[in-house]
Each structure stands twice: as C-alpha cells, then as structure tokens.
Amino acid sequence: MRSDYAESVVAMMGSRGNLHADASAWRRLESEIDGEFPDDYKFLVDGYGPIQINGHLYLSHPATERWNLGKWISSTVAEFARSDLSDVECPGFENGPVFGGSGGLIPLADTDRGEYVFGVLRHGESEWRILACDGDEQDFYEYRMSFSEWLYRYLCGEDMFGPDSSVFYPGPLVLESMPLTAEERSVSWHGPERGM
C-alpha cells in the first residue's frame, strides 16, 4: 500500500521512470531476505533507482547488475555483522542489533557520509520500522513511519539519522542516475521547484 508520503516524494523528485521495474527481481530478493519489502519502498526504488539524491543519499535497484540492491544488502549486512555492536543502542534489540534475515535489520539506503537506513519487521509486528544510524556515532535511531515518510522528511531537512543530522538544500532536488556499465555516464537533472 502506497502512502500520501510516496506521492509527496514523487512530487519533489518529478516524473518517475520505472526503467528497471522487474517483479521477479523483487521476488528473488525477498526470498533471500526471508520477507517482503514495503510497497512504498519498492514503488520509489522502481521509479528512480539506481539514483543518488541531492549528492548524498543512494537508492540501489534489485534488477540492475551494477548498483544491485541485493548485492549491496548482502555486503552491508556482512560488514555490520562483523562489527562488535553489542554495546550499541538499537531500539528493539536488547543485546545489540541483528542484521539480515527474518526479524533482523535490512539495509534500505545509505549516504556518502556513512549513514545507513534499515528496515525491520519484528515477529508479531504488522509494519516495518525504520532504524537509521550515522556510521561515526553507531547508535541507531528509530523512526516509526514508512520509508516514504522517512524519505520525505529527510528531503525536507529534518534530522533523520539522529540528532543534528539534517541536510537541506533549498530549491529543487538534484538527482543523478548511477551508471550501469563502465562506459555509461551518469546523468544529472533537477526535480520540480519546491515551495520550501
């Protein structure tokens, strides 16, 4: 189920392309993570991924070889799982965060500043929660909202990776496609004017 926030993100980013939409790629990836991604996340990733937004936030896509969401999730989960985070504050995890698999943190997006956005669907819960962390701080901050609401608030300049983490650029969003081959060049464009 898509939300008004997903439509608000689309209004900020401009028309959607759906260049790589592939339901079978999502099914394969969801089988690997033993769960289903939220509809609004898939809607936005299919519409824009792989992309960099405002020079910081990356969204990968499961149907592309380069910037592949599944490969990025696997490597990110492995990287975090190797770290000793037992003393890290992570809402919903008493003994430190657990990554990947059913009930664990699944990476959804990251930034070039070392920040990560994770989704988690714990047993007995009906909706995903968003947990975000700044790679330097290591503590996780919970946002009980959809991914599209989290992204909308991030793009509006709210603190969405913990205290004092906001990044706001006035004017239209700067969007950059990620090259899918070594020969391909990235393409930059601007979203529509924003009333902020």
Coordinates of C-alpha atoms in Angstrom, one line a residue, residues 33-107:
I33 CA 15.9 -11.8 2.9
D34 CA 13.0 -14.0 4.0
G35 CA 10.5 -11.2 4.0
E36 CA 8.7 -8.7 1.8
F37 CA 9.9 -5.1 1.3
P38 CA 7.3 -2.4 2.0
D39 CA 5.2 -1.4 -1.1
D40 CA 6.2 2.2 -0.9
Y41 CA 9.9 1.4 -0.8
K42 CA 9.5 -0.8 -4.0
F43 CA 7.4 1.9 -5.6
L44 CA 10.1 4.5 -5.1
V45 CA 13.1 2.3 -6.0
D46 CA 11.3 1.1 -9.1
G47 CA 10.5 4.7 -10.1
Y48 CA 14.0 6.1 -9.6
G49 CA 16.7 3.6 -8.7
P50 CA 19.6 3.3 -9.0
I51 CA 20.0 7.0 -8.1
Q52 CA 21.8 9.5 -5.9
I53 CA 19.6 12.2 -4.4
N54 CA 21.0 15.7 -3.5
G55 CA 24.6 14.4 -3.7
H56 CA 24.3 12.2 -0.6
L57 CA 21.5 9.5 -0.5
Y58 CA 21.8 6.4 -2.6
L59 CA 19.0 4.1 -3.7
S60 CA 20.0 0.9 -5.5
H61 CA 17.8 -1.4 -7.5
P62 CA 17.4 -5.2 -7.5
A63 CA 17.1 -5.6 -11.3
T64 CA 20.4 -4.0 -12.2
E65 CA 23.8 -5.7 -12.3
R66 CA 25.8 -2.6 -11.2
W67 CA 24.3 -0.8 -8.2
N68 CA 22.4 -4.0 -7.4
L69 CA 20.3 -3.8 -4.3
G70 CA 20.6 -7.5 -3.4
K71 CA 24.4 -7.5 -3.6
W72 CA 24.6 -4.2 -1.7
I73 CA 22.3 -5.6 1.1
S74 CA 24.5 -8.7 1.4
S75 CA 27.7 -6.9 1.6
T76 CA 26.3 -4.3 4.1
V77 CA 24.8 -7.0 6.3
A78 CA 28.2 -8.9 6.3
E79 CA 30.1 -5.7 7.1
F80 CA 27.8 -4.8 10.0
A81 CA 27.7 -8.4 11.3
R82 CA 31.5 -8.5 11.5
S83 CA 31.4 -5.5 13.9
D84 CA 31.0 -5.8 17.6
L85 CA 27.9 -3.7 18.2
S86 CA 26.8 -5.4 21.5
D87 CA 27.1 -2.1 23.4
V88 CA 25.3 -0.1 20.7
E89 CA 21.9 1.4 21.4
C90 CA 19.4 -0.1 19.0
P91 CA 15.7 0.1 19.8
G92 CA 14.0 -3.3 19.8
F93 CA 17.3 -5.2 20.2
E94 CA 18.4 -5.7 23.8
N95 CA 21.8 -7.2 23.1
G96 CA 22.8 -5.0 20.1
P97 CA 21.4 -5.1 16.6
V98 CA 21.0 -8.2 14.5
F99 CA 21.4 -7.9 10.7
G100 CA 19.7 -9.7 7.9
G101 CA 17.1 -12.5 7.9
S102 CA 13.7 -12.5 9.4
G103 CA 13.5 -10.1 12.2
G104 CA 16.9 -8.5 11.6
L105 CA 17.9 -5.1 10.2
I106 CA 17.7 -5.0 6.4
P107 CA 19.6 -2.1 4.7

